[in-house]
Tab-separated table of C-alpha atoms in Angstrom:
chain	number	residue	atom	x	y	z
A	1	MET	CA	-88.614	-74.965	37.172
A	2	SER	CA	-85.727	-74.193	34.874
A	3	ILE	CA	-82.968	-75.094	37.289
A	4	ALA	CA	-80.730	-78.079	36.875
A	5	THR	CA	-81.350	-80.955	39.264
A	6	ASN	CA	-79.169	-83.591	40.817
A	7	ASN	CA	-80.075	-85.878	37.918
A	8	ILE	CA	-79.223	-83.391	35.149
A	9	ALA	CA	-75.811	-81.998	34.245
A	10	PHE	CA	-75.051	-78.618	35.824
A	11	ASN	CA	-76.076	-75.948	33.291
A	12	VAL	CA	-75.189	-72.403	34.286
A	13	ASP	CA	-77.030	-70.884	31.314
A	14	GLU	CA	-80.270	-72.507	32.424
A	15	ILE	CA	-79.669	-71.518	36.057
A	16	ARG	CA	-79.100	-67.882	35.098
A	17	LYS	CA	-82.604	-67.734	33.619
A	18	ASP	CA	-83.952	-68.017	37.161
A	19	PHE	CA	-82.297	-64.736	38.237
A	20	PRO	CA	-83.997	-61.735	36.572
A	21	ILE	CA	-81.501	-59.237	37.984
A	22	LEU	CA	-78.711	-60.798	35.933
A	23	ASN	CA	-80.384	-59.385	32.803
A	24	ARG	CA	-80.092	-55.748	33.841
A	25	GLU	CA	-77.493	-53.194	32.855
A	26	VAL	CA	-75.389	-50.998	35.149
A	27	ASN	CA	-73.852	-47.833	33.743
A	28	GLY	CA	-74.625	-49.049	30.236
A	29	TYR	CA	-72.954	-52.443	30.688
A	30	PRO	CA	-74.458	-55.871	31.403
A	31	LEU	CA	-74.272	-56.466	35.139
A	32	VAL	CA	-71.500	-58.719	36.444
A	33	TYR	CA	-72.403	-59.395	40.071
A	34	LEU	CA	-69.383	-60.505	42.111
A	35	ASP	CA	-70.499	-59.415	45.579
A	36	ASN	CA	-72.080	-62.707	46.570
A	37	ALA	CA	-70.305	-62.877	49.937
A	38	ALA	CA	-72.273	-59.789	50.978
A	39	THR	CA	-75.583	-61.081	49.653
A	40	SER	CA	-76.551	-63.549	46.971
A	41	GLN	CA	-79.142	-62.891	44.297
A	42	THR	CA	-82.669	-64.292	44.513
A	43	PRO	CA	-84.212	-66.702	41.995
A	44	LYS	CA	-87.768	-66.431	40.682
A	45	GLN	CA	-88.787	-69.511	42.642
A	46	VAL	CA	-88.080	-67.721	45.928
A	47	MET	CA	-89.763	-64.532	44.729
A	48	ASP	CA	-92.798	-66.612	43.777
A	49	ALA	CA	-92.981	-67.994	47.324
A	50	ILE	CA	-93.015	-64.437	48.696
A	51	VAL	CA	-95.747	-63.324	46.290
A	52	GLU	CA	-97.779	-66.464	47.006
A	53	TYR	CA	-97.707	-65.781	50.748
A	54	TYR	CA	-98.937	-62.209	50.457
A	55	SER	CA	-101.404	-63.071	47.689
A	56	ASN	CA	-103.009	-66.179	49.140
A	57	TYR	CA	-102.484	-66.772	52.872
A	58	ASN	CA	-101.115	-63.650	54.556
A	59	ALA	CA	-102.019	-64.181	58.224
A	60	ASN	CA	-100.374	-64.423	61.626
A	61	ILE	CA	-99.255	-67.854	62.707
A	62	HIS	CA	-99.811	-70.181	65.686
A	63	ARG	CA	-102.552	-68.088	67.264
A	64	GLY	CA	-105.442	-68.350	64.833
A	65	VAL	CA	-108.054	-71.024	64.278
A	66	HIS	CA	-109.110	-69.645	60.902
A	67	SER	CA	-107.951	-71.259	57.684
A	68	LEU	CA	-105.446	-68.618	56.569
A	69	SER	CA	-103.669	-68.695	59.923
A	70	GLN	CA	-103.488	-72.455	59.890
A	71	GLU	CA	-102.180	-72.481	56.312
A	72	ALA	CA	-99.525	-69.879	57.120
A	73	THR	CA	-98.529	-71.849	60.225
A	74	ASP	CA	-98.188	-75.065	58.233
A	75	LYS	CA	-96.006	-73.361	55.611
A	76	TYR	CA	-93.827	-71.659	58.241
A	77	GLU	CA	-93.314	-74.797	60.298
A	78	GLY	CA	-92.784	-76.717	57.064
A	79	ALA	CA	-89.903	-74.349	56.277
A	80	ARG	CA	-88.442	-75.046	59.721
A	81	LYS	CA	-88.485	-78.776	58.934
A	82	LYS	CA	-86.803	-78.183	55.561
A	83	ILE	CA	-84.022	-76.272	57.298
A	84	GLN	CA	-83.756	-78.956	59.982
A	85	GLN	CA	-83.325	-81.609	57.306
A	86	HIS	CA	-80.859	-79.506	55.320
A	87	PHE	CA	-78.522	-79.065	58.289
A	88	ASN	CA	-79.384	-82.516	59.683
A	89	ALA	CA	-80.474	-81.237	63.083
A	90	GLU	CA	-81.878	-84.010	65.233
A	91	LYS	CA	-85.064	-82.125	66.116
A	92	ALA	CA	-87.073	-79.372	64.415
A	93	HIS	CA	-87.267	-77.335	67.634
A	94	GLU	CA	-83.474	-77.030	67.609
A	95	ILE	CA	-83.963	-74.633	64.665
A	96	ILE	CA	-84.683	-71.105	65.926
A	97	PHE	CA	-85.773	-68.504	63.382
A	98	THR	CA	-83.859	-65.233	63.734
A	99	SER	CA	-83.404	-62.040	61.740
A	100	GLY	CA	-80.015	-63.337	60.605
A	101	THR	CA	-76.584	-64.473	61.723
A	102	THR	CA	-75.949	-61.388	63.864
A	103	HIS	CA	-79.201	-61.943	65.761
A	104	GLY	CA	-78.326	-65.591	66.371
A	105	ILE	CA	-74.879	-64.745	67.745
A	106	ASN	CA	-76.286	-62.053	70.020
A	107	LEU	CA	-78.964	-64.443	71.277
A	108	VAL	CA	-76.322	-66.952	72.381
A	109	ALA	CA	-73.993	-64.300	73.800
A	110	SER	CA	-76.850	-62.823	75.820
A	111	GLY	CA	-77.707	-66.254	77.190
A	112	PHE	CA	-74.131	-66.904	78.278
A	113	ALA	CA	-74.247	-63.776	80.434
A	114	SER	CA	-76.078	-65.942	82.979
A	115	ILE	CA	-73.490	-68.741	82.713
A	116	LEU	CA	-70.087	-67.059	82.637
A	117	LYS	CA	-68.342	-65.625	85.677
A	118	LYS	CA	-65.282	-63.476	86.258
A	119	GLY	CA	-62.092	-65.223	85.139
A	120	ASP	CA	-63.789	-67.589	82.692
A	121	GLU	CA	-62.190	-67.581	79.256
A	122	ILE	CA	-63.732	-67.468	75.794
A	123	LEU	CA	-61.798	-67.918	72.551
A	124	VAL	CA	-62.391	-66.117	69.259
A	125	SER	CA	-60.489	-66.554	66.013
A	126	ALA	CA	-58.528	-63.766	64.333
A	127	LEU	CA	-60.573	-64.324	61.153
A	128	GLU	CA	-63.938	-63.144	62.452
A	129	HIS	CA	-66.537	-60.761	61.105
A	130	HIS	CA	-67.318	-57.957	63.559
A	131	SER	CA	-70.644	-59.620	64.378
A	132	ASN	CA	-68.722	-62.541	65.894
A	133	ILE	CA	-66.411	-60.266	67.901
A	134	VAL	CA	-68.387	-57.342	69.311
A	135	PRO	CA	-71.172	-59.333	71.073
A	136	TRP	CA	-68.533	-61.359	72.925
A	137	GLN	CA	-66.598	-58.244	73.921
A	138	MET	CA	-69.834	-56.857	75.339
A	139	LEU	CA	-70.365	-60.158	77.163
A	140	CYS	CA	-66.910	-59.925	78.734
A	141	GLU	CA	-67.640	-56.396	79.924
A	142	LYS	CA	-70.788	-57.668	81.639
A	143	THR	CA	-69.365	-60.817	83.197
A	144	GLY	CA	-65.647	-60.245	83.714
A	145	ALA	CA	-64.820	-63.128	81.384
A	146	ILE	CA	-61.555	-62.928	79.427
A	147	LEU	CA	-61.473	-62.856	75.620
A	148	LYS	CA	-58.496	-64.579	73.958
A	149	VAL	CA	-57.682	-64.603	70.248
A	150	ILE	CA	-56.621	-67.603	68.139
A	151	PRO	CA	-53.966	-66.123	65.815
A	152	MET	CA	-53.661	-66.506	62.044
A	153	ASN	CA	-50.736	-66.845	59.637
A	154	GLN	CA	-49.858	-64.955	56.459
A	155	GLU	CA	-51.854	-67.405	54.331
A	156	GLY	CA	-55.000	-66.497	56.251
A	157	GLU	CA	-55.180	-69.781	58.155
A	158	LEU	CA	-55.716	-70.213	61.875
A	159	ILE	CA	-52.701	-71.499	63.774
A	160	TYR	CA	-54.127	-74.670	65.282
A	161	GLU	CA	-51.214	-75.250	67.654
A	162	ALA	CA	-51.814	-71.799	69.153
A	163	PHE	CA	-55.482	-72.729	69.655
A	164	GLU	CA	-54.406	-75.840	71.552
A	165	ASP	CA	-52.117	-73.728	73.741
A	166	LEU	CA	-54.909	-71.222	74.511
A	167	LEU	CA	-57.451	-73.914	75.365
A	168	SER	CA	-57.677	-74.698	79.091
A	169	GLU	CA	-60.031	-75.837	81.811
A	170	ASN	CA	-61.073	-72.180	82.105
A	171	THR	CA	-62.302	-72.088	78.496
A	172	LYS	CA	-66.095	-72.005	78.464
A	173	MET	CA	-66.826	-70.990	74.884
A	174	VAL	CA	-65.095	-71.082	71.493
A	175	PHE	CA	-66.518	-69.211	68.533
A	176	LEU	CA	-65.294	-68.872	64.980
A	177	ASN	CA	-66.501	-68.821	61.423
A	178	HIS	CA	-66.740	-71.856	59.202
A	179	VAL	CA	-65.518	-69.711	56.289
A	180	SER	CA	-63.869	-66.282	56.449
A	181	ASN	CA	-65.937	-63.625	54.713
A	182	ALA	CA	-62.831	-61.527	53.994
A	183	LEU	CA	-60.465	-64.259	52.767
A	184	GLY	CA	-62.555	-67.324	51.912
A	185	THR	CA	-60.519	-69.566	54.249
A	186	ILE	CA	-62.307	-72.770	55.283
A	187	ASN	CA	-61.508	-73.384	58.937
A	188	PRO	CA	-60.955	-76.921	60.343
A	189	ILE	CA	-64.061	-76.625	62.489
A	190	LYS	CA	-64.567	-80.335	63.218
A	191	LYS	CA	-61.058	-80.607	64.617
A	192	ILE	CA	-61.579	-77.451	66.703
A	193	ILE	CA	-65.004	-78.558	67.960
A	194	ASP	CA	-63.693	-81.944	69.101
A	195	LYS	CA	-60.697	-80.392	70.867
A	196	ALA	CA	-62.852	-77.761	72.598
A	197	HIS	CA	-65.253	-80.420	73.807
A	198	GLU	CA	-62.365	-82.273	75.468
A	199	LYS	CA	-62.151	-79.268	77.807
A	200	GLY	CA	-65.908	-79.019	78.234
A	201	ALA	CA	-66.187	-75.810	76.200
A	202	ALA	CA	-69.197	-75.042	74.021
A	203	VAL	CA	-68.638	-74.055	70.375
A	204	LEU	CA	-70.530	-71.608	68.198
A	205	ILE	CA	-69.838	-71.619	64.460
A	206	ASP	CA	-70.725	-68.655	62.260
A	207	GLY	CA	-71.851	-70.453	59.132
A	208	ALA	CA	-72.991	-67.402	57.174
A	209	GLN	CA	-70.239	-67.626	54.546
A	210	ALA	CA	-70.078	-71.417	54.446
A	211	ALA	CA	-73.774	-72.129	53.984
A	212	PRO	CA	-73.943	-71.015	50.309
A	213	HIS	CA	-71.121	-73.408	49.398
A	214	ILE	CA	-71.022	-76.214	51.981
A	215	LYS	CA	-73.877	-78.339	53.310
A	216	ALA	CA	-73.022	-78.514	57.008
A	217	ASP	CA	-74.169	-81.532	59.008
A	218	VAL	CA	-74.555	-80.247	62.564
A	219	GLN	CA	-74.838	-83.723	64.077
A	220	ALA	CA	-71.717	-85.005	62.337
A	221	LEU	CA	-69.872	-81.850	63.396
A	222	ASP	CA	-71.225	-82.232	66.958
A	223	VAL	CA	-71.415	-78.424	67.061
A	224	ASP	CA	-73.316	-76.747	69.896
A	225	PHE	CA	-74.515	-73.699	67.927
A	226	TYR	CA	-74.489	-72.929	64.198
A	227	VAL	CA	-75.837	-69.671	62.741
A	228	VAL	CA	-76.707	-68.687	59.159
A	229	SER	CA	-78.494	-65.993	57.152
A	230	ALA	CA	-80.982	-66.645	54.345
A	231	HIS	CA	-79.743	-63.779	52.166
A	232	LYS	CA	-76.419	-65.558	51.608
A	233	MET	CA	-78.330	-68.610	50.309
A	234	CYS	CA	-80.567	-67.138	47.592
A	235	GLY	CA	-83.174	-66.198	50.208
A	236	PRO	CA	-84.564	-62.879	51.438
A	237	THR	CA	-82.874	-60.445	53.806
A	238	GLY	CA	-83.957	-60.156	57.425
A	239	VAL	CA	-84.246	-63.845	58.240
A	240	GLY	CA	-81.864	-66.582	59.366
A	241	VAL	CA	-81.629	-69.448	61.797
A	242	LEU	CA	-79.782	-70.433	64.909
A	243	TYR	CA	-79.254	-74.147	65.340
A	244	GLY	CA	-78.623	-75.102	68.936
A	245	LYS	CA	-78.412	-78.443	70.665
A	246	GLU	CA	-81.576	-78.952	72.691
A	247	GLU	CA	-79.642	-79.246	75.962
A	248	TRP	CA	-77.956	-75.881	75.396
A	249	LEU	CA	-81.108	-74.097	74.273
A	250	ASN	CA	-82.844	-75.304	77.417
A	251	LYS	CA	-79.999	-73.912	79.560
A	252	LEU	CA	-80.140	-70.432	78.046
A	253	PRO	CA	-82.722	-67.899	79.271
A	254	PRO	CA	-85.064	-66.209	76.771
A	255	TYR	CA	-83.464	-63.457	74.730
A	256	GLN	CA	-86.570	-61.285	74.395
A	257	GLY	CA	-89.879	-61.138	76.197
A	258	GLY	CA	-93.288	-60.793	74.580
A	259	GLY	CA	-95.998	-62.741	72.871
A	260	GLU	CA	-95.462	-66.268	71.578
A	261	MET	CA	-92.519	-67.048	73.915
A	262	ILE	CA	-94.710	-67.543	76.974
A	263	ALA	CA	-96.637	-70.447	78.465
A	264	THR	CA	-98.550	-68.409	81.065
A	265	VAL	CA	-98.515	-64.759	82.123
A	266	SER	CA	-99.761	-63.141	85.306
A	267	PHE	CA	-98.603	-60.026	87.098
A	268	GLU	CA	-97.089	-62.277	89.725
A	269	LYS	CA	-95.160	-64.681	87.439
A	270	THR	CA	-94.552	-65.623	83.806
A	271	THR	CA	-93.604	-69.078	82.597
A	272	TYR	CA	-91.933	-69.626	79.260
A	273	ALA	CA	-92.905	-71.671	76.246
A	274	GLU	CA	-91.092	-74.771	75.105
A	275	LEU	CA	-88.555	-74.722	72.283
A	276	PRO	CA	-88.435	-73.218	69.713
A	277	HIS	CA	-90.990	-70.594	70.764
A	278	LYS	CA	-89.013	-69.663	73.877
A	279	PHE	CA	-86.653	-67.713	71.607
A	280	GLU	CA	-89.184	-66.461	69.048
A	281	ALA	CA	-90.945	-63.574	70.752
A	282	GLY	CA	-93.487	-61.559	68.760
A	283	THR	CA	-94.722	-61.937	65.215
A	284	PRO	CA	-91.839	-63.375	63.189
A	285	ASN	CA	-90.812	-62.719	59.603
A	286	ILE	CA	-93.338	-65.298	58.428
A	287	CYS	CA	-92.897	-64.661	54.733
A	288	GLY	CA	-89.106	-64.615	55.139
A	289	GLY	CA	-89.079	-67.985	56.870
A	290	ILE	CA	-91.239	-69.549	54.164
A	291	ALA	CA	-89.061	-68.026	51.444
A	292	PHE	CA	-85.936	-69.346	53.190
A	293	GLY	CA	-87.438	-72.805	52.906
A	294	ALA	CA	-87.990	-72.200	49.191
A	295	ALA	CA	-84.358	-71.102	48.804
A	296	ILE	CA	-83.185	-74.268	50.555
A	297	ASP	CA	-85.279	-76.309	48.105
A	298	TYR	CA	-83.823	-74.402	45.172
A	299	MET	CA	-80.177	-74.902	46.126
A	300	ASN	CA	-80.675	-78.550	47.031
A	301	ALA	CA	-82.325	-79.185	43.658
A	302	ILE	CA	-79.108	-78.017	41.990
A	303	GLY	CA	-77.007	-79.956	44.511
A	304	PHE	CA	-74.270	-78.661	46.763
A	305	GLU	CA	-71.631	-80.992	45.326
A	306	ALA	CA	-72.279	-79.570	41.863
A	307	ILE	CA	-72.277	-76.030	43.231
A	308	SER	CA	-68.992	-76.574	45.049
A	309	ARG	CA	-67.253	-78.116	42.016
A	310	TYR	CA	-68.360	-75.334	39.704
A	311	GLU	CA	-67.467	-72.525	42.091
A	312	GLU	CA	-64.027	-74.066	42.620
A	313	GLU	CA	-63.490	-73.881	38.850
A	314	LEU	CA	-64.438	-70.199	38.894
A	315	LEU	CA	-62.124	-69.513	41.832
A	316	ASP	CA	-59.158	-71.265	40.207
A	317	TYR	CA	-59.751	-69.491	36.904
A	318	ALA	CA	-60.073	-66.026	38.461
A	319	THR	CA	-57.030	-66.574	40.681
A	320	LEU	CA	-54.895	-67.565	37.701
A	321	LYS	CA	-56.017	-64.558	35.656
A	322	LEU	CA	-55.540	-62.049	38.471
A	323	GLN	CA	-52.027	-63.267	39.170
A	324	GLU	CA	-51.055	-62.219	35.640
A	325	ILE	CA	-51.629	-58.549	36.534
A	326	GLU	CA	-48.448	-56.736	37.519
A	327	GLY	CA	-48.441	-55.447	41.102
A	328	MET	CA	-51.216	-57.846	42.164
A	329	LYS	CA	-51.233	-58.967	45.814
A	330	LEU	CA	-53.682	-61.683	46.887
A	331	TYR	CA	-54.777	-62.064	50.503
A	332	GLY	CA	-56.048	-65.382	51.798
A	333	THR	CA	-54.085	-68.120	50.062
A	334	SER	CA	-55.179	-71.027	52.207
A	335	ARG	CA	-55.205	-74.416	50.535
A	336	GLU	CA	-58.784	-74.836	51.738
A	337	LYS	CA	-61.019	-71.946	50.672
A	338	THR	CA	-64.295	-71.061	49.011
A	339	ALA	CA	-65.049	-68.773	46.072
A	340	VAL	CA	-63.684	-65.504	47.479
A	341	ILE	CA	-60.685	-63.522	46.229
A	342	SER	CA	-59.359	-60.502	48.134
A	343	PHE	CA	-56.630	-58.448	46.513
A	344	ASN	CA	-54.881	-55.133	46.154
A	345	ILE	CA	-52.754	-53.658	43.394
A	346	GLU	CA	-49.540	-52.012	44.487
A	347	GLY	CA	-49.867	-48.240	44.790
A	348	LEU	CA	-53.651	-48.181	44.287
A	349	HIS	CA	-56.429	-47.770	46.849
A	350	PRO	CA	-59.038	-50.559	46.779
A	351	TYR	CA	-61.879	-48.027	46.863
A	352	ASP	CA	-60.641	-46.421	43.655
A	353	ILE	CA	-60.474	-49.787	41.892
A	354	GLY	CA	-63.967	-50.705	43.072
A	355	THR	CA	-65.392	-47.384	41.914
A	356	LEU	CA	-63.893	-47.640	38.445
A	357	VAL	CA	-64.901	-51.241	37.784
A	358	ASP	CA	-68.447	-50.318	38.842
A	359	LYS	CA	-68.453	-47.800	35.980
A	360	MET	CA	-67.980	-50.847	33.742
A	361	GLY	CA	-70.874	-52.775	35.296
A	362	ILE	CA	-68.810	-54.924	37.684
A	363	ALA	CA	-70.083	-55.204	41.261
A	364	VAL	CA	-67.348	-56.035	43.786
A	365	ARG	CA	-66.897	-55.150	47.455
A	366	THR	CA	-64.158	-52.841	48.727
A	367	GLY	CA	-63.052	-51.944	52.256
A	368	HIS	CA	-62.404	-53.905	55.430
A	369	HIS	CA	-65.421	-56.221	54.961
A	370	CYS	CA	-66.389	-55.881	58.650
A	371	ALA	CA	-63.125	-57.655	59.464
A	372	GLN	CA	-60.835	-54.859	60.595
A	373	PRO	CA	-58.546	-57.126	62.669
A	374	ILE	CA	-57.653	-59.014	59.473
A	375	MET	CA	-56.786	-55.767	57.690
A	376	ASP	CA	-54.722	-54.661	60.699
A	377	PHE	CA	-52.843	-57.980	60.560
A	378	TYR	CA	-51.863	-57.325	56.941
A	379	LYS	CA	-51.315	-53.590	57.635
A	380	ILE	CA	-53.667	-52.511	54.857
A	381	PRO	CA	-56.769	-50.265	54.813
A	382	GLY	CA	-58.854	-52.865	53.007
A	383	THR	CA	-59.055	-54.992	49.884
A	384	VAL	CA	-61.038	-55.445	46.711
A	385	ARG	CA	-63.119	-58.591	47.180
A	386	ALA	CA	-64.650	-60.567	44.340
A	387	SER	CA	-66.912	-63.397	45.466
A	388	PHE	CA	-68.467	-65.943	43.130
A	389	SER	CA	-71.670	-67.937	43.065
A	390	PHE	CA	-72.957	-70.831	40.973
A	391	TYR	CA	-74.726	-68.449	38.568
A	392	ASN	CA	-71.520	-66.627	37.627
A	393	THR	CA	-69.573	-67.540	34.476
A	394	LYS	CA	-66.012	-67.540	33.164
A	395	ASP	CA	-67.060	-64.902	30.642
A	396	GLU	CA	-68.010	-62.657	33.559
A	397	ILE	CA	-64.622	-63.300	35.130
A	398	GLU	CA	-62.971	-62.274	31.858
A	399	ARG	CA	-64.941	-59.006	31.924
A	400	PHE	CA	-63.947	-58.494	35.555
A	401	ILE	CA	-60.252	-59.043	34.767
A	402	GLU	CA	-60.376	-56.614	31.836
A	403	ALA	CA	-62.116	-54.026	34.023
A	404	VAL	CA	-59.425	-54.358	36.700
A	405	LYS	CA	-56.730	-53.930	34.065
A	406	LYS	CA	-58.426	-50.807	32.699
A	407	ALA	CA	-58.822	-49.401	36.206
A	408	LYS	CA	-55.141	-50.024	36.851
A	409	MET	CA	-54.189	-48.134	33.693
A	410	MET	CA	-56.465	-45.211	34.545
A	411	LEU	CA	-55.108	-44.924	38.099
A	412	SER	CA	-51.411	-45.464	37.324
């Protein structure tokens, strides 16, 4: 492996060798990929795990006695244990494989339909991605529960005192992201979890944006549910995990019916399998789960402390350079944030900026970032969002800044 390890100094040039896509050109320019909050790039080590699965032991899991099935099962369940250890879950069966963060949230929301009743209250933060808003709105429509919103301030931070005021004996569920995908704000989730638990409310944390930057310890957080996607963590698309405390997962009914999630089936009655299989109906994304385990190995070999320090340098550098551009407006200026910058330039539409910088090989995200309530709060149609990962460089940031300046000149 060419990656740096915990025992070797962080070396971005060596790390970049693991990502073949970083060598390509876009519109005649070397690619500068700054859309990591949407999806990260995939190293060769993870690609190799995918090829190895399909080349050497492609078979269905759990059901077969033949060697390929047993090998695939061992690799898949081995990946579950890697993920358990990474997030420090107490038990491997508290890790449920899903198709991603959205699937995990919907699984929990569906389960709470059998728990909530009319007049119960659930709290959502104003900083959420649509996938952590819409399922809960649908739940309220089904149950008669009441959705209340924890407000934010101009810096893009949640107003904790308002959360305390909203919290009551009627609060049954609190859900928010660990990190805002649109602004990069790191929320004080431990403080919120502890306060919610004082009222007996369960807490779900959307960890999709935090997981690439922060190694969450679910036991230390005492969180009830934590959801992530592999494709934000150098893994493949279409796979993620839901962590849930065993007691909560046992309370929730199955999300889907089918093979694998049953103990016995007759036309008179079906009994359900134990965790985790109760929530894993049908043939899973076997290769995706194994590759997620490989991605976890890859990022841990570099070390999350090293990743965090380096990405903070990139964020500080890019922020300083952007602020030198006349008419620049930054959104999300929390003191605690990860490597995301959202901005607009006075008089220019973010889509136009994004289109022009793409012509110069720079990949950024433009629009509302599936966070329309945030854009409504700031009374803007959207932003340009640049998001950084540990394989980006200051030279790439310089190219990004120059591209933004050129776009500004062309549009002014």
